[in-house]
Amino acid sequence: MSGPLKTCVLVSGTGSNLQALINACRAGKLNIEINHVISNVANAGGLARAESAGIATSVLQHGLFSSRDDFDRALALLMAAGKPDLVVLAGFMRIIGPRVLQPFQGKMINLHPSLLPRYRGTETYRRAIEAGDREHGASIHFVTEELDGGPVISQVVIPILDDDDPQTLAARLGPMEHRLLVATAGFLAEHQVKCSDGAVIIDGKTLEAPLKLQENDQLGFNQPRD
Ligand code: GRF
């Protein structure tokens, strides 16, 4: 990829992950250009963060649409306006339908707070603690029609401590999610990463296990590659 990856970010909440991307771009650490931030929530903190950074923003309130399909049609049009190479769902709390998926298949990634395939959906911290897991983490995966079910590109793992509750676990995972998202966006800008037949293909080779975030914020492979 020669020029920066034109990137559209979708947010519903505070946008701390968006901020991590903005900061990394400003620091010259990422070969991406965030040119559009879209939210389905009018007062989402992520919108203010984008505006402060001089990034174009749009609001599409799902409650104002008569059907999910109408919302998706409008969302797909808005997303297409910036001609993105990459779409990042960073805390976007809406299920993406086929009208959005189809045109952006293989270009859309989602950040999810669990070690997928474990704990799709919500309340991942509580579920991991209640199951007695010793580790939790976050995953970045291609978005497909299956909720939190697309092929996983990268993960970060953290321990679950004996006295963790969902809040403390979430608080410790947050900064690691930021690092994972920045590292993954950087990786996507530097490599040919495709989603094909339910697998992640990196520079022509099938990824056998998710890339793991290392202590130096690089993404390492889990298995030897030739
Ligand atoms: C993150 O925890 C992410 O894993 C989840 O939503 C949260 C978004 O946080 N999908 P923020 O809006 O980026 O602060």
Coordinates of N, CA and C and ligand atoms in Angstrom, one line a residue:
M1 N 0.9 -1.2 0.0 CA 0.0 0.0 0.0 C 0.9 1.2 0.0
S2 N 0.7 2.1 -1.0 CA 1.6 3.3 -1.0 C 1.1 4.4 -0.2
G3 N 0.0 5.0 -0.5 CA -0.5 6.1 0.3 C -1.1 5.6 1.6
P4 N -1.5 6.6 2.5 CA -2.2 6.1 3.7 C -3.5 5.4 3.4
L5 N -3.9 4.5 4.3 CA -5.2 3.8 4.2 C -6.2 4.8 4.6
K6 N -7.1 5.1 3.7 CA -8.3 5.9 4.0 C -9.2 5.2 4.9
T7 N -9.5 5.7 6.1 CA -10.1 5.0 7.1 C -11.4 5.7 7.7
C8 N -12.4 4.9 7.8 CA -13.7 5.4 8.4 C -13.9 4.7 9.7
V9 N -14.1 5.4 10.8 CA -14.3 4.8 12.1 C -15.8 5.0 12.5
L10 N -16.4 3.9 13.0 CA -17.7 3.9 13.5 C -17.7 3.8 15.0
V11 N -18.4 4.7 15.7 CA -18.4 4.7 17.2 C -19.8 4.9 17.7
S12 N -20.0 4.4 18.9 CA -21.3 4.7 19.6 C -21.0 5.3 21.0
G13 N -19.8 5.2 21.5 CA -19.5 5.6 22.8 C -18.4 6.6 23.0
T14 N -17.6 6.4 24.0 CA -16.7 7.5 24.4 C -15.6 7.7 23.4
G15 N -15.3 6.7 22.6 CA -14.3 6.8 21.6 C -12.8 6.8 22.0
S16 N -12.6 6.1 23.1 CA -11.1 6.1 23.6 C -10.3 5.3 22.6
N17 N -10.9 4.4 21.9 CA -10.1 3.6 20.9 C -9.8 4.5 19.6
L18 N -10.8 5.3 19.3 CA -10.7 6.3 18.2 C -9.5 7.2 18.5
Q19 N -9.5 7.7 19.8 CA -8.5 8.6 20.2 C -7.1 8.0 20.1
A20 N -7.0 6.7 20.4 CA -5.7 6.0 20.3 C -5.2 6.1 18.9
L21 N -6.2 5.8 17.9 CA -5.8 5.9 16.5 C -5.4 7.3 16.1
I22 N -6.2 8.3 16.6 CA -5.8 9.7 16.2 C -4.5 10.1 16.8
N23 N -4.2 9.7 18.0 CA -2.9 10.0 18.6 C -1.7 9.3 17.8
A24 N -1.9 8.1 17.4 CA -0.9 7.4 16.7 C -0.6 8.0 15.3
C25 N -1.7 8.4 14.7 CA -1.6 9.1 13.4 C -0.8 10.4 13.6
R26 N -1.2 11.2 14.6 CA -0.5 12.5 14.8 C 0.9 12.3 15.1
A27 N 1.3 11.2 15.8 CA 2.7 10.9 16.1 C 3.4 10.4 15.0
G28 N 2.8 10.2 13.8 CA 3.4 9.7 12.6 C 3.7 8.2 12.7
K29 N 3.0 7.5 13.6 CA 3.2 6.1 13.8 C 2.4 5.2 12.9
L30 N 1.4 5.8 12.2 CA 0.4 4.9 11.5 C 0.3 5.5 10.1
N31 N 0.3 4.6 9.1 CA 0.1 5.0 7.7 C -1.3 4.9 7.4
I32 N -2.2 5.6 8.2 CA -3.6 5.6 7.8 C -4.1 7.1 8.0
E33 N -5.2 7.4 7.3 CA -5.7 8.7 7.4 C -7.2 8.5 7.8
I34 N -7.6 9.0 9.0 CA -9.0 8.8 9.3 C -9.7 10.0 8.7
N35 N -10.6 9.7 7.8 CA -11.2 10.9 7.0 C -12.7 11.0 7.4
H36 N -13.2 10.1 8.2 CA -14.6 10.2 8.5 C -14.9 9.4 9.7
V37 N -15.7 10.0 10.7 CA -16.1 9.3 11.9 C -17.7 9.3 11.9
I38 N -18.3 8.2 12.0 CA -19.8 8.1 12.0 C -20.2 7.5 13.3
S39 N -21.3 8.1 13.8 CA -21.9 7.5 15.0 C -23.4 7.4 14.9
N40 N -24.0 6.4 15.5 CA -25.4 6.3 15.6 C -26.0 6.9 16.8
V41 N -25.1 7.6 17.6 CA -25.5 8.2 18.9 C -25.1 9.7 18.8
A42 N -26.1 10.6 18.9 CA -25.8 12.0 18.6 C -24.8 12.6 19.5
N43 N -24.8 12.2 20.8 CA -23.9 12.8 21.8 C -22.7 11.9 22.1
A44 N -22.3 11.0 21.2 CA -21.2 10.1 21.5 C -19.9 10.9 21.7
G45 N -19.2 10.5 22.7 CA -17.9 11.2 23.0 C -17.0 11.1 21.8
G46 N -17.0 10.1 21.1 CA -16.1 9.9 19.9 C -16.3 11.0 18.9
L47 N -17.5 11.5 18.7 CA -17.7 12.6 17.8 C -17.0 13.8 18.1
A48 N -17.0 14.2 19.4 CA -16.3 15.4 19.9 C -14.8 15.2 19.7
R49 N -14.3 14.0 20.0 CA -12.9 13.7 19.8 C -12.5 13.9 18.3
A50 N -13.3 13.4 17.4 CA -13.0 13.5 16.0 C -13.0 15.0 15.6
E51 N -14.1 15.7 16.0 CA -14.1 17.2 15.7 C -12.9 17.9 16.2
S52 N -12.5 17.6 17.4 CA -11.3 18.3 17.9 C -10.0 18.0 17.0
A53 N -10.1 16.8 16.4 CA -8.9 16.4 15.5 C -9.1 16.9 14.1
G54 N -10.2 17.6 13.8 CA -10.5 18.1 12.5 C -10.9 17.1 11.5
I55 N -11.5 16.0 12.0 CA -12.0 14.9 11.2 C -13.5 15.1 10.9
A56 N -13.9 14.9 9.7 CA -15.4 15.0 9.3 C -16.2 14.0 10.1
T57 N -17.3 14.4 10.6 CA -18.2 13.5 11.4 C -19.6 13.5 10.8
S58 N -20.3 12.4 11.0 CA -21.7 12.3 10.6 C -22.4 11.5 11.7
V59 N -23.7 11.9 11.9 CA -24.5 11.2 12.9 C -25.7 10.6 12.1
L60 N -26.0 9.3 12.5 CA -27.1 8.6 11.8 C -27.8 7.9 13.0
Q61 N -28.9 8.6 13.5 CA -29.6 8.0 14.6 C -30.5 6.9 14.2
H62 N -30.2 5.7 14.7 CA -31.0 4.5 14.2 C -32.4 4.7 14.5
G63 N -32.7 5.3 15.6 CA -34.1 5.5 16.1 C -35.0 6.2 15.1
L64 N -34.4 7.0 14.2 CA -35.1 7.8 13.3 C -35.5 7.1 12.0
F65 N -35.0 5.9 11.9 CA -35.3 5.1 10.7 C -36.4 4.1 11.0
S66 N -37.3 3.8 10.0 CA -38.4 3.0 10.2 C -38.0 1.5 10.2
S67 N -36.9 1.2 9.6 CA -36.5 -0.2 9.6 C -35.0 -0.3 9.7
R68 N -34.5 -1.5 10.1 CA -33.1 -1.7 10.2 C -32.4 -1.6 8.8
D69 N -33.2 -2.1 7.8 CA -32.7 -2.1 6.4 C -32.5 -0.6 5.9
D70 N -33.5 0.2 6.3 CA -33.3 1.7 5.9 C -32.1 2.3 6.5
F71 N -31.9 2.0 7.8 CA -30.7 2.5 8.5 C -29.5 2.0 7.8
D72 N -29.4 0.8 7.5 CA -28.2 0.2 6.9 C -28.0 0.8 5.5
R73 N -29.0 1.0 4.8 CA -28.9 1.6 3.4 C -28.2 3.0 3.6
A74 N -28.7 3.8 4.5 CA -28.2 5.2 4.7 C -26.8 5.1 5.2
L75 N -26.5 4.1 6.1 CA -25.1 4.0 6.7 C -24.1 3.6 5.6
A76 N -24.5 2.7 4.7 CA -23.6 2.3 3.6 C -23.3 3.5 2.7
L77 N -24.3 4.3 2.4 CA -24.1 5.5 1.6 C -23.1 6.4 2.2
L78 N -23.3 6.7 3.5 CA -22.5 7.6 4.2 C -21.0 7.1 4.3
M79 N -20.9 5.8 4.5 CA -19.6 5.2 4.6 C -18.9 5.3 3.3
A80 N -19.6 5.0 2.2 CA -19.0 5.0 0.9 C -18.5 6.4 0.5
A81 N -19.1 7.5 1.1 CA -18.7 8.8 0.6 C -17.2 9.1 0.8
G82 N -16.6 8.6 1.8 CA -15.2 8.8 2.0 C -14.3 7.8 1.3
K83 N -14.9 6.9 0.5 CA -14.1 5.9 -0.3 C -13.1 5.2 0.6
P84 N -13.5 4.6 1.7 CA -12.6 4.0 2.7 C -11.9 2.8 2.2
D85 N -10.6 2.6 2.5 CA -9.9 1.4 2.3 C -10.1 0.5 3.5
L86 N -10.5 1.1 4.6 CA -10.6 0.4 5.9 C -11.7 1.0 6.7
V87 N -12.6 0.2 7.3 CA -13.6 0.6 8.2 C -13.4 0.0 9.5
V88 N -13.3 0.8 10.6 CA -13.0 0.3 11.9 C -14.3 0.5 12.8
L89 N -14.8 -0.6 13.3 CA -15.9 -0.5 14.3 C -15.2 -0.5 15.6
A90 N -15.2 0.7 16.2 CA -14.6 0.9 17.5 C -15.6 1.2 18.6
G91 N -16.2 0.2 19.1 CA -17.3 0.4 20.1 C -18.6 0.9 19.3
F92 N -18.9 0.3 18.2 CA -20.1 0.6 17.4 C -21.1 -0.4 17.8
M93 N -22.2 0.0 18.5 CA -23.1 -0.9 19.2 C -24.3 -1.2 18.3
R94 N -24.1 -1.4 17.1 CA -25.3 -1.8 16.2 C -24.8 -3.0 15.4
I95 N -25.8 -3.9 15.2 CA -25.5 -5.1 14.3 C -25.5 -4.6 12.9
I96 N -24.5 -5.0 12.1 CA -24.3 -4.6 10.7 C -25.0 -5.5 9.8
G97 N -25.9 -5.0 9.0 CA -26.7 -5.9 8.1 C -26.0 -6.0 6.7
P98 N -26.7 -6.9 5.9 CA -26.1 -7.2 4.6 C -25.8 -6.0 3.7
R99 N -26.7 -5.0 3.8 CA -26.5 -3.8 2.9 C -25.2 -3.1 3.2
V100 N -24.7 -3.2 4.4 CA -23.4 -2.6 4.7 C -22.3 -3.6 4.5
L101 N -22.6 -4.8 4.9 CA -21.5 -5.9 4.8 C -21.1 -6.0 3.3
Q102 N -22.0 -6.1 2.4 CA -21.7 -6.5 1.1 C -20.7 -5.6 0.4
P103 N -20.9 -4.2 0.4 CA -20.0 -3.4 -0.2 C -18.6 -3.2 0.5
F104 N -18.6 -3.6 1.8 CA -17.4 -3.4 2.6 C -16.8 -4.7 3.1
Q105 N -17.2 -5.8 2.5 CA -16.7 -7.1 2.9 C -15.2 -7.1 2.7
G106 N -14.6 -7.6 3.8 CA -13.1 -7.7 3.8 C -12.4 -6.4 4.0
K107 N -13.1 -5.3 4.3 CA -12.5 -4.0 4.6 C -12.9 -3.5 6.0
M108 N -13.8 -4.3 6.6 CA -14.4 -3.8 7.9 C -13.9 -4.7 9.0
I109 N -13.3 -4.1 10.0 CA -12.9 -4.8 11.2 C -13.6 -4.3 12.5
N110 N -13.7 -5.2 13.4 CA -14.4 -4.9 14.7 C -13.4 -5.2 15.9
L111 N -13.5 -4.4 16.9 CA -12.7 -4.6 18.1 C -13.7 -5.2 19.1
H112 N -13.4 -6.4 19.7 CA -14.3 -7.0 20.6 C -13.6 -7.4 21.9
P113 N -14.1 -7.1 23.1 CA -13.4 -7.4 24.3 C -13.5 -8.8 24.8
S114 N -13.0 -9.8 24.0 CA -12.9 -11.1 24.5 C -11.9 -11.8 23.6
L115 N -11.5 -13.0 24.1 CA -10.6 -13.8 23.3 C -11.5 -14.7 22.4
L116 N -12.0 -14.2 21.3 CA -12.8 -14.9 20.4 C -12.1 -16.2 20.0
P117 N -12.9 -17.3 19.8 CA -14.3 -17.4 19.7 C -15.0 -17.4 21.1
R118 N -14.3 -17.2 22.2 CA -15.0 -17.2 23.5 C -15.8 -15.9 23.6
Y119 N -17.0 -16.0 24.2 CA -17.7 -14.8 24.6 C -18.0 -13.8 23.5
R120 N -18.7 -14.2 22.5 CA -19.3 -13.2 21.6 C -20.4 -12.4 22.4
G121 N -20.8 -11.3 21.8 CA -21.8 -10.5 22.5 C -21.3 -9.7 23.6
T122 N -22.2 -9.5 24.6 CA -22.0 -8.5 25.7 C -21.5 -9.2 27.0
E123 N -21.2 -8.4 28.0 CA -20.8 -8.8 29.3 C -19.7 -9.8 29.3
T124 N -18.7 -9.6 28.5 CA -17.6 -10.6 28.3 C -16.8 -10.7 29.6
Y125 N -16.6 -9.6 30.3 CA -15.8 -9.6 31.5 C -16.4 -10.5 32.6
R126 N -17.7 -10.3 32.8 CA -18.4 -11.0 33.9 C -18.4 -12.5 33.5
R127 N -18.7 -12.8 32.2 CA -18.8 -14.2 31.8 C -17.4 -14.9 31.9
A128 N -16.3 -14.2 31.6 CA -15.0 -14.9 31.7 C -14.7 -15.1 33.2
I129 N -15.0 -14.2 34.1 CA -14.7 -14.4 35.5 C -15.5 -15.5 36.1
E130 N -16.8 -15.5 35.7 CA -17.7 -16.5 36.3 C -17.4 -17.9 35.8
A131 N -16.8 -18.0 34.6 CA -16.4 -19.3 34.0 C -15.1 -19.8 34.7
G132 N -14.4 -18.9 35.5 CA -13.2 -19.3 36.1 C -12.0 -19.2 35.2
D133 N -12.1 -18.5 34.1 CA -11.0 -18.3 33.2 C -9.8 -17.7 33.9
R134 N -8.6 -18.0 33.5 CA -7.4 -17.4 34.0 C -6.9 -16.2 33.1
E135 N -7.5 -16.2 31.9 CA -7.0 -15.2 30.9 C -8.3 -14.5 30.3
H136 N -8.1 -13.3 29.9 CA -9.1 -12.6 29.1 C -8.4 -11.8 28.1
G137 N -9.1 -11.0 27.3 CA -8.3 -10.2 26.3 C -9.3 -9.6 25.3
A138 N -8.7 -9.1 24.2 CA -9.5 -8.5 23.1 C -9.1 -9.1 21.8
S139 N -10.0 -9.0 20.9 CA -9.8 -9.5 19.5 C -10.2 -8.5 18.5
I140 N -9.5 -8.5 17.4 CA -9.9 -7.7 16.2 C -10.2 -8.7 15.1
H141 N -11.4 -8.7 14.5 CA -11.8 -9.6 13.5 C -12.4 -8.9 12.3
F142 N -12.4 -9.6 11.2 CA -13.2 -9.1 10.1 C -14.6 -9.2 10.4
V143 N -15.4 -8.3 9.9 CA -16.9 -8.3 10.2 C -17.5 -9.1 9.1
T144 N -18.3 -10.1 9.6 CA -19.1 -10.9 8.6 C -20.6 -10.9 9.1
E145 N -21.4 -11.7 8.5 CA -22.8 -11.7 8.9 C -23.0 -12.3 10.3
E146 N -22.1 -13.0 10.8 CA -22.2 -13.6 12.1 C -21.7 -12.6 13.2
L147 N -22.5 -12.3 14.2 CA -22.1 -11.4 15.2 C -20.8 -11.8 15.9
D148 N -19.8 -11.0 15.9 CA -18.5 -11.3 16.5 C -18.0 -12.6 16.1
G149 N -18.3 -13.0 14.9 CA -18.0 -14.4 14.4 C -17.0 -14.4 13.2
G150 N -16.6 -13.3 12.7 CA -15.7 -13.3 11.6 C -14.3 -13.7 11.9
P151 N -13.5 -14.0 10.9 CA -12.1 -14.5 11.2 C -11.3 -13.5 12.0
V152 N -10.6 -14.0 13.0 CA -9.8 -13.2 13.9 C -8.5 -12.9 13.3
I153 N -8.1 -11.6 13.3 CA -6.8 -11.1 12.8 C -5.8 -11.1 14.0
S154 N -6.2 -10.5 15.1 CA -5.2 -10.3 16.1 C -5.9 -10.3 17.5
Q155 N -5.0 -10.5 18.5 CA -5.5 -10.6 19.9 C -4.5 -10.1 20.9
V156 N -5.0 -9.6 22.0 CA -4.1 -9.3 23.1 C -4.7 -10.1 24.3
V157 N -3.8 -10.7 25.1 CA -4.2 -11.5 26.2 C -3.7 -10.9 27.5
I158 N -4.6 -10.8 28.5 CA -4.2 -10.4 29.9 C -4.6 -11.4 30.9
P159 N -4.0 -11.4 32.1 CA -4.4 -12.4 33.1 C -5.6 -11.9 33.8
I160 N -6.4 -12.8 34.3 CA -7.5 -12.5 35.2 C -7.0 -12.7 36.6
L161 N -7.0 -11.7 37.4 CA -6.5 -11.8 38.8 C -7.5 -12.3 39.7
D162 N -7.1 -12.9 40.9 CA -8.0 -13.5 41.8 C -9.1 -12.5 42.3
D163 N -8.7 -11.3 42.5 CA -9.7 -10.3 43.0 C -10.3 -9.5 41.9
D164 N -10.2 -9.9 40.7 CA -10.8 -9.1 39.6 C -12.3 -9.1 39.7
D165 N -13.0 -8.0 39.4 CA -14.4 -8.0 39.1 C -14.5 -7.4 37.7
P166 N -15.7 -7.5 37.1 CA -15.8 -7.0 35.7 C -15.3 -5.6 35.5
Q167 N -15.4 -4.7 36.5 CA -14.9 -3.4 36.3 C -13.4 -3.3 36.3
T168 N -12.8 -4.0 37.2 CA -11.3 -3.9 37.3 C -10.7 -4.6 36.0
L169 N -11.3 -5.7 35.6 CA -10.8 -6.4 34.4 C -11.0 -5.5 33.2
A170 N -12.1 -4.8 33.1 CA -12.4 -3.9 31.9 C -11.4 -2.8 31.9
A171 N -11.1 -2.3 33.1 CA -10.2 -1.1 33.3 C -8.8 -1.5 32.8
R172 N -8.4 -2.7 33.2 CA -7.0 -3.2 32.8 C -7.0 -3.5 31.3
L173 N -8.1 -4.0 30.7 CA -8.0 -4.3 29.3 C -8.1 -3.1 28.4
G174 N -8.7 -2.0 28.8 CA -8.9 -0.8 28.0 C -7.6 -0.4 27.3
P175 N -6.6 -0.1 28.1 CA -5.3 0.4 27.4 C -4.7 -0.6 26.5
M176 N -4.9 -1.9 26.8 CA -4.4 -3.0 25.9 C -5.2 -3.0 24.6
E177 N -6.5 -2.8 24.7 CA -7.3 -2.7 23.4 C -6.7 -1.6 22.5
H178 N -6.4 -0.4 23.2 CA -5.9 0.7 22.4 C -4.7 0.3 21.6
R179 N -3.8 -0.4 22.4 CA -2.5 -0.8 21.7 C -2.7 -1.8 20.6
L180 N -3.7 -2.7 20.9 CA -4.0 -3.7 19.9 C -4.5 -3.1 18.6
L181 N -5.4 -2.1 18.8 CA -6.0 -1.5 17.6 C -5.0 -0.7 16.8
V182 N -4.2 0.0 17.5 CA -3.1 0.8 16.8 C -2.2 -0.2 16.0
A183 N -1.8 -1.2 16.7 CA -0.8 -2.2 16.1 C -1.5 -2.8 14.9
T184 N -2.7 -3.2 15.0 CA -3.4 -3.9 13.9 C -3.7 -3.0 12.8
A185 N -4.1 -1.7 13.0 CA -4.2 -0.8 11.9 C -2.9 -0.6 11.2
G186 N -1.8 -0.5 12.0 CA -0.5 -0.3 11.4 C -0.1 -1.5 10.5
F187 N -0.5 -2.7 11.0 CA -0.2 -4.0 10.3 C -1.0 -4.0 9.0
L188 N -2.2 -3.6 9.0 CA -3.1 -3.6 7.8 C -2.6 -2.6 6.8
A189 N -1.9 -1.5 7.3 CA -1.4 -0.5 6.3 C -0.1 -1.0 5.7
E190 N 0.5 -2.0 6.3 CA 1.8 -2.5 5.8 C 1.8 -3.8 5.0
H191 N 0.7 -4.5 5.2 CA 0.6 -5.9 4.6 C -0.7 -6.0 3.8
Q192 N -0.7 -6.9 2.9 CA -1.9 -7.3 2.2 C -2.7 -8.3 3.1
V193 N -3.7 -7.8 3.7 CA -4.5 -8.7 4.6 C -5.9 -8.8 4.0
K194 N -6.3 -10.1 3.7 CA -7.6 -10.3 3.1 C -8.4 -11.3 3.9
C195 N -9.7 -11.2 3.7 CA -10.6 -12.2 4.3 C -11.2 -13.0 3.2
S196 N -10.9 -14.3 3.3 CA -11.4 -15.2 2.2 C -11.8 -16.5 2.7
D197 N -13.0 -16.9 2.3 CA -13.6 -18.2 2.8 C -13.4 -18.4 4.3
G198 N -13.7 -17.4 5.1 CA -13.7 -17.5 6.5 C -12.3 -17.6 7.1
A199 N -11.3 -17.2 6.3 CA -9.9 -17.2 6.8 C -9.3 -15.8 6.6
V200 N -8.2 -15.6 7.4 CA -7.4 -14.4 7.2 C -6.2 -14.7 6.3
I201 N -6.0 -14.0 5.3 CA -4.9 -14.3 4.4 C -3.9 -13.1 4.5
I202 N -2.7 -13.3 4.9 CA -1.7 -12.3 5.0 C -0.6 -12.5 4.0
D203 N -0.5 -11.5 3.1 CA 0.6 -11.5 2.1 C 0.5 -12.9 1.4
G204 N -0.7 -13.4 1.1 CA -0.9 -14.6 0.3 C -0.9 -15.9 1.2
K205 N -0.7 -15.8 2.5 CA -0.6 -17.0 3.3 C -1.7 -17.0 4.3
T206 N -2.3 -18.2 4.5 CA -3.4 -18.3 5.5 C -2.9 -18.2 6.9
L207 N -3.5 -17.3 7.7 CA -3.2 -17.2 9.1 C -3.8 -18.3 9.9
E208 N -2.9 -19.1 10.6 CA -3.4 -20.3 11.3 C -3.9 -20.0 12.7
A209 N -3.4 -19.0 13.3 CA -3.8 -18.5 14.6 C -3.7 -17.0 14.7
P210 N -4.5 -16.3 15.5 CA -4.5 -14.9 15.5 C -3.1 -14.3 15.8
L211 N -2.7 -13.2 15.2 CA -1.5 -12.5 15.6 C -1.6 -12.1 17.0
K212 N -0.6 -12.2 17.8 CA -0.7 -11.8 19.2 C 0.1 -10.6 19.5
L213 N -0.5 -9.6 20.3 CA 0.3 -8.4 20.6 C 1.4 -8.7 21.5
Q214 N 2.6 -8.3 21.2 CA 3.8 -8.5 22.0 C 4.0 -7.3 23.0
E215 N 5.0 -7.5 23.9 CA 5.2 -6.5 24.9 C 5.7 -5.2 24.2
N216 N 6.4 -5.3 23.0 CA 6.9 -4.2 22.3 C 5.8 -3.6 21.4
D217 N 4.6 -4.0 21.5 CA 3.5 -3.4 20.7 C 3.5 -3.9 19.3
Q218 N 4.4 -4.9 19.0 CA 4.3 -5.4 17.6 C 3.4 -6.6 17.6
L219 N 3.0 -7.0 16.4 CA 2.1 -8.2 16.3 C 3.0 -9.4 15.9
G220 N 3.0 -10.4 16.7 CA 3.8 -11.6 16.4 C 2.9 -12.7 16.0
F221 N 3.5 -13.6 15.1 CA 2.8 -14.8 14.7 C 2.9 -15.8 15.8
N222 N 1.9 -16.7 15.8 CA 1.8 -17.7 16.8 C 2.5 -19.0 16.4
Q223 N 2.8 -19.0 15.1 CA 3.4 -20.3 14.6 C 4.5 -19.9 13.6
P224 N 5.4 -20.8 13.4 CA 6.5 -20.4 12.4 C 5.9 -20.3 11.0
R225 N 6.3 -19.3 10.3 CA 5.9 -19.1 8.9 C 7.1 -19.1 8.0
D226 N 7.0 -19.7 6.9 CA 8.1 -19.7 6.0 C 8.0 -18.5 5.0
Ligands
GRF1 C1 -14.3 -1.2 23.8 O1 -14.2 -1.9 25.0 C2 -14.5 -2.3 22.7 O2 -13.9 -3.5 23.0 C3 -15.9 -2.4 22.6 O3 -16.5 -1.2 22.9 C4 -15.6 -0.4 23.7 C5 -15.4 0.9 23.1 O4 -14.8 1.8 23.9 N1 -16.3 -2.9 21.4 P1 -14.5 3.3 23.4 O5 -15.8 3.9 22.9 O6 -13.5 3.2 22.3 O7 -13.9 4.0 24.6

